[in-house]
CSV table of C-alpha atoms in Angstrom, one decimal:
chain,number,residue,atom,x,y,z
A,18,MET,CA,117.1,75.6,103.7
A,19,ALA,CA,115.0,76.1,100.6
A,20,ARG,CA,113.9,79.6,99.6
A,21,LYS,CA,110.3,80.6,99.4
A,22,ASP,CA,110.0,80.2,95.6
A,23,THR,CA,111.1,76.6,96.0
A,24,LYS,CA,108.8,76.0,99.0
A,25,ILE,CA,105.9,77.2,96.9
A,26,ILE,CA,106.6,74.4,94.4
A,27,GLU,CA,107.5,71.6,96.9
A,28,ALA,CA,105.5,72.3,100.1
A,29,GLY,CA,102.7,69.9,100.8
A,30,ARG,CA,103.6,67.5,98.0
A,31,ALA,CA,104.1,63.7,98.6
A,32,PRO,CA,103.9,61.9,95.2
A,33,SER,CA,104.9,58.6,96.8
A,34,LEU,CA,101.7,58.6,98.8
A,35,HIS,CA,99.5,59.0,95.7
A,36,ALA,CA,100.8,56.6,93.1
A,37,GLY,CA,103.5,59.1,92.0
A,38,ALA,CA,101.0,61.9,91.1
A,39,VAL,CA,102.7,65.3,91.1
A,40,ASN,CA,99.5,66.9,92.4
A,41,THR,CA,97.7,65.6,95.5
A,42,PRO,CA,94.4,64.1,94.1
A,43,VAL,CA,91.0,65.5,95.1
A,44,TYR,CA,89.6,63.5,98.0
A,45,ARG,CA,85.9,64.0,98.7
A,46,VAL,CA,85.4,62.6,102.1
A,47,SER,CA,82.8,62.6,104.9
A,48,THR,CA,83.0,59.2,106.5
A,49,VAL,CA,86.3,57.6,107.2
A,50,LEU,CA,86.4,53.9,108.2
A,51,PHE,CA,88.5,52.4,111.1
A,52,PRO,CA,90.0,48.9,111.0
A,53,ASP,CA,88.8,48.1,114.6
A,54,LEU,CA,87.1,49.5,117.6
A,55,GLU,CA,90.3,50.3,119.5
A,56,THR,CA,91.6,52.4,116.6
A,57,MET,CA,88.3,54.2,116.5
A,58,ARG,CA,88.3,54.8,120.2
A,59,THR,CA,91.8,56.2,120.3
A,60,GLU,CA,91.6,57.9,116.9
A,61,ALA,CA,95.0,56.3,116.2
A,62,GLN,CA,95.0,56.9,112.5
A,63,ALA,CA,95.8,59.9,110.3
A,64,TYR,CA,92.2,60.7,109.3
A,65,THR,CA,89.0,60.2,111.4
A,66,TYR,CA,86.3,62.3,109.7
A,67,GLY,CA,86.1,64.5,106.6
A,68,ARG,CA,85.5,67.7,108.5
A,69,ARG,CA,88.6,67.1,110.6
A,70,GLY,CA,90.8,66.8,107.5
A,71,GLN,CA,91.7,64.5,104.6
A,72,PRO,CA,94.7,64.2,102.3
A,73,THR,CA,93.9,67.1,99.9
A,74,THR,CA,93.1,69.6,102.7
A,75,ARG,CA,96.0,68.4,104.7
A,76,ALA,CA,98.4,68.9,101.8
A,77,LEU,CA,97.3,72.6,101.5
A,78,GLU,CA,97.5,73.1,105.3
A,79,GLU,CA,101.1,71.8,105.3
A,80,ALA,CA,102.1,73.8,102.3
A,81,LEU,CA,100.8,77.1,103.7
A,82,CYS,CA,102.2,76.3,107.2
A,83,GLY,CA,105.6,75.7,105.7
A,84,LEU,CA,105.5,78.9,103.6
A,85,GLU,CA,104.3,80.9,106.7
A,86,GLY,CA,106.9,79.3,109.0
A,87,GLY,CA,104.2,78.6,111.6
A,88,ALA,CA,103.3,75.6,113.8
A,89,ARG,CA,99.8,74.8,112.4
A,90,THR,CA,97.5,76.0,109.7
A,91,VAL,CA,93.8,75.4,109.5
A,92,LEU,CA,91.4,76.0,106.6
A,93,THR,CA,88.1,77.9,106.7
A,94,PRO,CA,85.3,78.5,104.1
A,95,SER,CA,86.3,82.1,103.4
A,96,GLY,CA,88.9,84.8,104.2
A,97,LEU,CA,86.4,86.5,106.5
A,98,SER,CA,85.8,83.3,108.5
A,99,ALA,CA,89.6,83.1,109.0
A,100,CYS,CA,89.6,86.7,110.4
A,101,THR,CA,86.7,85.9,112.7
A,102,LEU,CA,88.3,82.6,113.8
A,103,SER,CA,91.5,84.4,114.7
A,104,ILE,CA,89.5,86.8,117.1
A,105,LEU,CA,87.6,83.9,118.7
A,106,THR,CA,90.8,82.0,119.1
A,107,ALA,CA,92.5,84.9,120.9
A,108,CYS,CA,89.5,86.4,122.9
A,109,SER,CA,86.8,85.3,125.2
A,110,ALA,CA,83.7,87.0,126.7
A,111,GLY,CA,84.9,89.9,128.8
A,112,ASP,CA,88.0,90.5,126.8
A,113,HIS,CA,89.1,93.6,124.9
A,114,ILE,CA,90.7,93.7,121.4
A,115,LEU,CA,92.5,96.6,119.7
A,116,VAL,CA,91.7,96.7,116.0
A,117,THR,CA,93.4,98.9,113.3
A,118,ASP,CA,91.0,101.5,112.0
A,119,SER,CA,91.9,100.4,108.4
A,120,VAL,CA,90.7,96.9,108.9
A,121,TYR,CA,88.8,95.0,106.2
A,122,GLY,CA,85.2,96.2,106.5
A,123,PRO,CA,83.5,92.8,107.2
A,124,THR,CA,86.0,92.1,110.0
A,125,ARG,CA,84.9,95.4,111.5
A,126,VAL,CA,81.2,94.5,111.2
A,127,PHE,CA,81.9,91.2,113.0
A,128,CYS,CA,83.5,93.1,115.9
A,129,GLN,CA,80.6,95.5,116.1
A,130,LYS,CA,77.9,92.9,115.8
A,131,LEU,CA,78.8,89.4,117.0
A,132,GLY,CA,81.9,90.4,118.9
A,133,LYS,CA,79.9,92.8,120.9
A,134,ARG,CA,77.0,90.3,121.3
A,135,TYR,CA,79.5,87.7,122.7
A,136,GLY,CA,81.1,90.1,125.1
A,137,ILE,CA,84.3,91.1,123.3
A,138,ALA,CA,84.9,94.9,123.5
A,139,THR,CA,86.6,96.6,120.5
A,140,THR,CA,88.7,99.8,120.3
A,141,TYR,CA,89.9,101.0,116.9
A,142,PHE,CA,93.2,102.7,116.7
A,143,ASP,CA,94.9,104.9,114.1
A,144,PRO,CA,96.9,102.6,111.8
A,145,GLY,CA,99.9,104.9,112.0
A,146,ILE,CA,100.1,104.8,115.8
A,147,GLY,CA,103.1,102.5,116.0
A,148,ALA,CA,104.6,102.3,119.5
A,149,GLY,CA,102.0,104.8,120.6
A,150,ILE,CA,99.6,101.9,120.9
A,151,ARG,CA,100.9,101.3,124.4
A,152,ASP,CA,98.4,103.9,125.7
A,153,GLN,CA,95.4,102.0,124.2
A,154,PHE,CA,95.8,98.8,126.3
A,155,ARG,CA,93.5,97.9,129.1
A,156,PRO,CA,94.0,95.1,131.7
A,157,GLU,CA,91.5,93.0,129.8
A,158,THR,CA,93.1,93.5,126.3
A,159,LYS,CA,93.9,90.1,124.9
A,160,ALA,CA,94.6,90.8,121.2
A,161,VAL,CA,95.7,93.4,118.7
A,162,PHE,CA,94.3,92.9,115.1
A,163,LEU,CA,96.5,94.4,112.4
A,164,GLU,CA,96.1,94.6,108.6
A,165,SER,CA,99.1,96.0,106.8
A,166,PRO,CA,98.8,97.6,104.4
A,167,GLY,CA,95.3,98.7,105.4
A,168,SER,CA,92.2,97.9,103.5
A,169,PHE,CA,91.4,100.5,100.8
A,170,THR,CA,93.8,103.2,102.2
A,171,PHE,CA,97.0,101.1,102.4
A,172,GLU,CA,98.6,102.5,105.5
A,173,VAL,CA,101.6,100.4,106.4
A,174,GLN,CA,101.8,99.6,110.1
A,175,ASP,CA,104.8,99.2,112.3
A,176,VAL,CA,104.1,95.5,113.1
A,177,PRO,CA,107.3,94.8,115.0
A,178,ALA,CA,106.9,97.8,117.3
A,179,ILE,CA,103.2,97.0,118.0
A,180,ALA,CA,104.0,93.3,118.5
A,181,GLU,CA,106.7,94.1,121.1
A,182,ILE,CA,104.3,96.2,123.2
A,183,ALA,CA,101.5,93.7,122.8
A,184,HIS,CA,103.5,90.8,124.0
A,185,LYS,CA,104.7,92.8,127.0
A,186,ARG,CA,101.1,93.3,127.9
A,187,GLY,CA,100.3,89.6,127.4
A,188,ALA,CA,98.2,90.2,124.2
A,189,ALA,CA,98.3,88.1,121.0
A,190,VAL,CA,99.0,89.8,117.7
A,191,ILE,CA,96.8,88.9,114.7
A,192,LEU,CA,97.7,90.0,111.2
A,193,ASP,CA,95.5,89.9,108.1
A,194,ASN,CA,98.5,89.3,105.7
A,195,THR,CA,96.5,88.7,102.5
A,196,TRP,CA,97.9,91.7,100.6
A,197,ALA,CA,101.6,90.6,100.9
A,198,THR,CA,101.0,86.9,101.2
A,199,PRO,CA,103.6,84.8,103.1
A,200,LEU,CA,105.9,85.3,100.2
A,201,TYR,CA,106.4,89.0,100.7
A,202,PHE,CA,105.8,89.5,104.5
A,203,ASP,CA,107.2,87.1,107.1
A,204,ALA,CA,104.5,87.5,109.7
A,205,PHE,CA,106.1,85.4,112.5
A,206,ARG,CA,109.5,86.9,112.2
A,207,HIS,CA,107.9,90.3,112.7
A,208,GLY,CA,106.2,89.2,115.9
A,209,VAL,CA,102.8,88.0,114.7
A,210,ASP,CA,101.1,85.1,116.6
A,211,LEU,CA,98.2,84.4,114.2
A,212,SER,CA,98.5,85.0,110.5
A,213,VAL,CA,95.4,85.3,108.3
A,214,GLN,CA,95.3,84.6,104.6
A,215,ALA,CA,92.2,85.0,102.4
A,216,VAL,CA,93.1,82.1,100.1
A,217,THR,CA,90.4,83.4,97.8
A,218,LYS,CA,92.8,86.1,96.7
A,219,TYR,CA,96.4,85.6,95.5
A,220,ILE,CA,96.9,82.0,96.7
A,221,GLY,CA,93.9,80.8,94.7
A,222,GLY,CA,94.8,83.3,92.1
A,223,HIS,CA,92.1,82.3,89.5
A,224,ALA,CA,88.9,83.9,90.9
A,225,ASP,CA,87.3,80.5,91.4
A,226,VAL,CA,88.0,79.6,95.1
A,227,LEU,CA,86.4,80.8,98.4
A,228,MET,CA,88.7,79.9,101.3
A,229,GLY,CA,90.6,81.2,104.2
A,230,ALA,CA,93.6,80.0,106.2
A,231,LEU,CA,94.8,80.8,109.7
A,232,THR,CA,98.3,79.9,110.8
A,233,ALA,CA,99.4,79.9,114.5
A,234,ASN,CA,102.8,80.0,116.2
A,235,PRO,CA,103.5,77.2,118.8
A,236,ALA,CA,102.0,79.2,121.7
A,237,HIS,CA,98.6,79.5,120.0
A,238,LYS,CA,98.5,76.3,118.0
A,239,ASP,CA,96.4,74.2,120.4
A,240,ARG,CA,93.8,76.8,121.0
A,241,LEU,CA,93.5,77.5,117.3
A,242,VAL,CA,92.9,73.8,116.5
A,243,ASP,CA,90.4,73.5,119.4
A,244,THR,CA,88.4,76.6,118.4
A,245,HIS,CA,88.5,75.6,114.7
A,246,GLY,CA,87.2,72.1,115.4
A,247,THR,CA,84.6,73.3,117.9
A,248,LEU,CA,83.1,75.7,115.4
A,249,GLY,CA,82.9,73.0,112.8
A,250,LEU,CA,84.9,74.9,110.2
A,251,CYS,CA,86.3,73.0,107.2
A,252,SER,CA,86.9,73.2,103.4
A,253,SER,CA,86.3,70.7,100.7
A,254,GLY,CA,88.9,68.7,98.8
A,255,ASP,CA,87.9,70.4,95.5
A,256,GLU,CA,88.5,73.8,96.9
A,257,ALA,CA,91.8,72.7,98.4
A,258,TYR,CA,92.9,71.2,95.1
A,259,LEU,CA,92.3,74.5,93.3
A,260,ALA,CA,94.1,76.5,96.0
A,261,LEU,CA,97.1,74.1,95.7
A,262,ARG,CA,97.2,74.6,92.0
A,263,GLY,CA,97.1,78.3,92.4
A,264,LEU,CA,99.8,78.3,95.1
A,265,ARG,CA,102.4,76.7,92.7
A,266,THR,CA,102.4,79.8,90.5
A,267,LEU,CA,102.1,82.4,93.3
A,268,GLY,CA,105.7,83.6,92.9
A,269,VAL,CA,105.7,84.3,89.2
A,270,ARG,CA,102.2,85.8,89.3
A,271,LEU,CA,102.9,88.2,92.2
A,272,ARG,CA,106.1,89.5,90.4
A,273,ARG,CA,104.0,90.3,87.4
A,274,HIS,CA,101.2,91.9,89.5
A,275,GLN,CA,103.7,94.1,91.3
A,276,GLU,CA,105.6,95.1,88.1
A,277,SER,CA,102.4,96.1,86.3
A,278,ALA,CA,100.9,97.8,89.3
A,279,THR,CA,104.0,99.8,90.0
A,280,GLU,CA,104.1,101.1,86.4
A,281,ILE,CA,100.4,102.0,86.3
A,282,ALA,CA,100.4,103.6,89.8
A,283,ALA,CA,103.4,105.8,88.8
A,284,TRP,CA,101.7,106.7,85.5
A,285,LEU,CA,98.4,107.6,87.3
A,286,LYS,CA,100.3,110.0,89.6
A,287,THR,CA,101.1,112.1,86.5
A,288,ARG,CA,97.5,112.4,85.4
A,289,PRO,CA,95.8,115.8,86.0
A,290,GLU,CA,92.6,114.0,87.2
A,291,VAL,CA,94.3,112.2,90.0
A,292,ALA,CA,94.9,113.8,93.4
A,293,ARG,CA,97.1,111.0,94.8
A,294,VAL,CA,97.8,107.3,94.6
A,295,MET,CA,97.9,105.0,97.7
A,296,TYR,CA,100.5,102.4,97.0
A,297,PRO,CA,103.4,101.9,99.5
A,298,VAL,CA,105.8,100.8,96.7
A,299,LEU,CA,105.9,104.5,95.5
A,300,HIS,CA,108.8,106.4,97.0
A,301,ASP,CA,106.7,109.3,98.2
A,302,ASP,CA,104.0,107.2,99.8
A,303,PRO,CA,103.7,107.7,103.6
A,304,GLY,CA,104.2,104.0,104.2
A,305,HIS,CA,107.1,103.5,101.8
A,306,VAL,CA,109.9,103.5,104.4
A,307,LEU,CA,108.2,100.8,106.6
A,308,TRP,CA,107.3,98.8,103.5
A,309,ARG,CA,110.8,98.8,102.2
A,310,ARG,CA,112.1,97.9,105.7
A,311,ASP,CA,109.7,95.0,106.4
A,312,PHE,CA,108.4,93.7,103.1
A,313,THR,CA,110.2,91.9,100.2
A,314,GLY,CA,107.6,92.7,97.6
A,315,ALA,CA,104.1,93.9,96.8
A,316,CYS,CA,100.9,92.8,95.0
A,317,GLY,CA,98.7,94.5,92.4
A,318,LEU,CA,96.2,96.2,94.7
A,319,PHE,CA,96.2,100.0,95.3
A,320,SER,CA,93.8,102.9,95.5
A,321,VAL,CA,93.6,106.2,93.6
A,322,VAL,CA,92.0,109.4,95.0
A,323,LEU,CA,90.6,111.5,92.2
A,324,LYS,CA,90.3,115.3,92.3
A,325,PRO,CA,86.8,116.5,93.2
A,326,CYS,CA,84.2,115.3,90.7
A,327,SER,CA,80.6,114.2,90.6
A,328,ASP,CA,79.3,110.6,90.9
A,329,ALA,CA,78.2,110.9,87.3
A,330,ALA,CA,81.8,111.5,86.3
A,331,VAL,CA,83.0,108.5,88.2
A,332,ALA,CA,80.3,106.4,86.6
A,333,ALA,CA,81.2,107.7,83.1
A,334,MET,CA,84.8,106.6,83.7
A,335,VAL,CA,84.2,103.2,85.3
A,336,ASP,CA,81.3,102.0,83.3
A,337,GLY,CA,83.1,102.4,80.0
A,338,LEU,CA,86.3,100.5,81.0
A,339,GLU,CA,87.0,97.6,78.7
A,340,HIS,CA,89.7,95.6,80.6
A,341,PHE,CA,88.7,96.3,84.2
A,342,GLY,CA,85.8,94.4,85.6
A,343,LEU,CA,83.6,96.0,88.2
A,344,GLY,CA,83.5,93.5,91.0
A,345,TYR,CA,84.4,92.6,94.6
A,346,SER,CA,87.5,90.6,95.6
A,347,TRP,CA,90.9,90.8,94.0
A,348,GLY,CA,94.0,88.6,93.6
A,349,GLY,CA,92.9,86.8,90.5
A,350,PHE,CA,94.4,87.0,87.0
A,351,GLU,CA,91.9,89.7,86.0
A,352,SER,CA,92.0,93.5,86.6
A,353,LEU,CA,89.2,95.0,88.7
A,354,VAL,CA,88.0,98.3,90.0
A,355,VAL,CA,85.6,99.3,92.8
A,356,HIS,CA,84.4,102.6,94.1
A,357,GLY,CA,85.8,102.9,97.6
A,358,HIS,CA,83.5,103.4,100.6
A,359,ILE,CA,85.3,103.1,103.9
A,360,LEU,CA,84.1,102.6,107.5
A,361,ARG,CA,86.4,104.5,109.8
A,362,SER,CA,86.6,105.9,113.3
A,363,PHE,CA,89.5,108.1,112.2
A,364,PRO,CA,88.6,108.7,108.5
A,365,PRO,CA,91.4,110.0,106.3
A,366,THR,CA,90.9,113.2,104.4
A,367,LEU,CA,90.1,112.5,100.7
A,368,GLU,CA,90.3,115.2,98.1
A,369,GLY,CA,87.7,113.4,95.9
A,370,PRO,CA,86.2,110.0,95.1
A,371,MET,CA,88.4,106.9,95.7
A,372,LEU,CA,88.8,104.0,93.3
A,373,ARG,CA,90.5,100.8,94.3
A,374,PHE,CA,92.3,99.0,91.4
A,375,HIS,CA,93.5,95.4,91.2
A,376,ILE,CA,96.0,95.2,88.4
A,377,GLY,CA,95.8,91.8,86.8
A,378,LEU,CA,98.0,89.9,84.3
A,379,GLU,CA,96.8,91.7,81.1
A,380,ASP,CA,99.2,93.6,78.9
A,381,VAL,CA,100.1,96.8,80.9
A,382,GLU,CA,99.8,99.0,77.8
A,383,ASP,CA,96.3,97.8,77.2
A,384,LEU,CA,95.4,98.6,80.8
A,385,LYS,CA,96.9,102.1,80.6
A,386,ALA,CA,95.1,102.9,77.4
A,387,ASP,CA,91.8,101.7,79.0
A,388,LEU,CA,92.4,103.9,82.0
A,389,ALA,CA,93.5,106.9,79.9
A,390,ALA,CA,90.2,106.7,77.9
A,391,GLY,CA,88.3,106.4,81.2
A,392,LEU,CA,89.9,109.5,82.6
A,393,GLU,CA,89.1,111.4,79.4
A,394,ARG,CA,85.4,110.4,80.0
A,395,LEU,CA,85.7,111.6,83.6
A,396,ARG,CA,86.6,115.2,82.7
A,397,PRO,CA,83.6,116.2,80.5
A,398,ALA,CA,81.2,114.7,83.1
A,399,THR,CA,82.7,116.4,86.1
């Protein structure tokens, strides 16, 4: 059986179906023609309508499904829509969902607004709860939503322990697996039922794609496909082509992201302006033991908590950075920084302001020099 680095290159490719082209061409499709009425009536052909799939989108779905090791993958217009689709697949009106308190902010907003409006009750739990989650279940609990490591604060959750309890209670386990990608965390082997990927991030890899993907195991495949189709979600052939292109280099890019991020995170820990670094790769990180047990690698995303300083000091540091862009998202080739603002029911204690860094593919010494100059600007303005 091929290893994942080989699957990244080969999955979803069928050159013989496209005149020998190595890459599946871009199909721009709305209407699909049928040869006769009977075929149209029975839908007895591979493609029936552009929204329901075409060769380029199907190639990406098959590639991601093979990499995840799931039963079916569907594409959505964004990572957030993949998160919300997972909840609507697992839950109905009157149901209850348990959500990690460190979840991606817009997913939390969905639960608080539309989830509540449509009759889905949400309870947030401490991301470090592990097997203690057993006390959080209600008779109507139908799903547990995990994100490991957590958004902004990077707590690593005990996914297998939580999944075992959830399944005993008849609840589905959803995981936003964007940070590790299928390459570095095997969601289904650890008990996950629905695995979310923000394709926008590392799979796309070039800051030019907006897309999500949701992969289901056999037990949840049919409901996923039905919910996805009923909501009318789809992605274009152009976006799928770009995501496929990005996927082929995922392995080599992630290794570089992790190597550079580990070096910079360790260096930042030595700086007098830094209170702590939140990155489970580091040996003294609270999540390191679980990360080492369950993950096979890491990406370039982590947070830094500064020692107490003013907003003006943070602005002086960030505004003058040369190689770090100030922008949302992450996972592209470029380095980024954002000022962390978190929504939590169980907020962690932070010594000072928090900055989230995405370490890109630039020369690591240039990035360190840029950060060193920024930290020097921080101190006089404190």
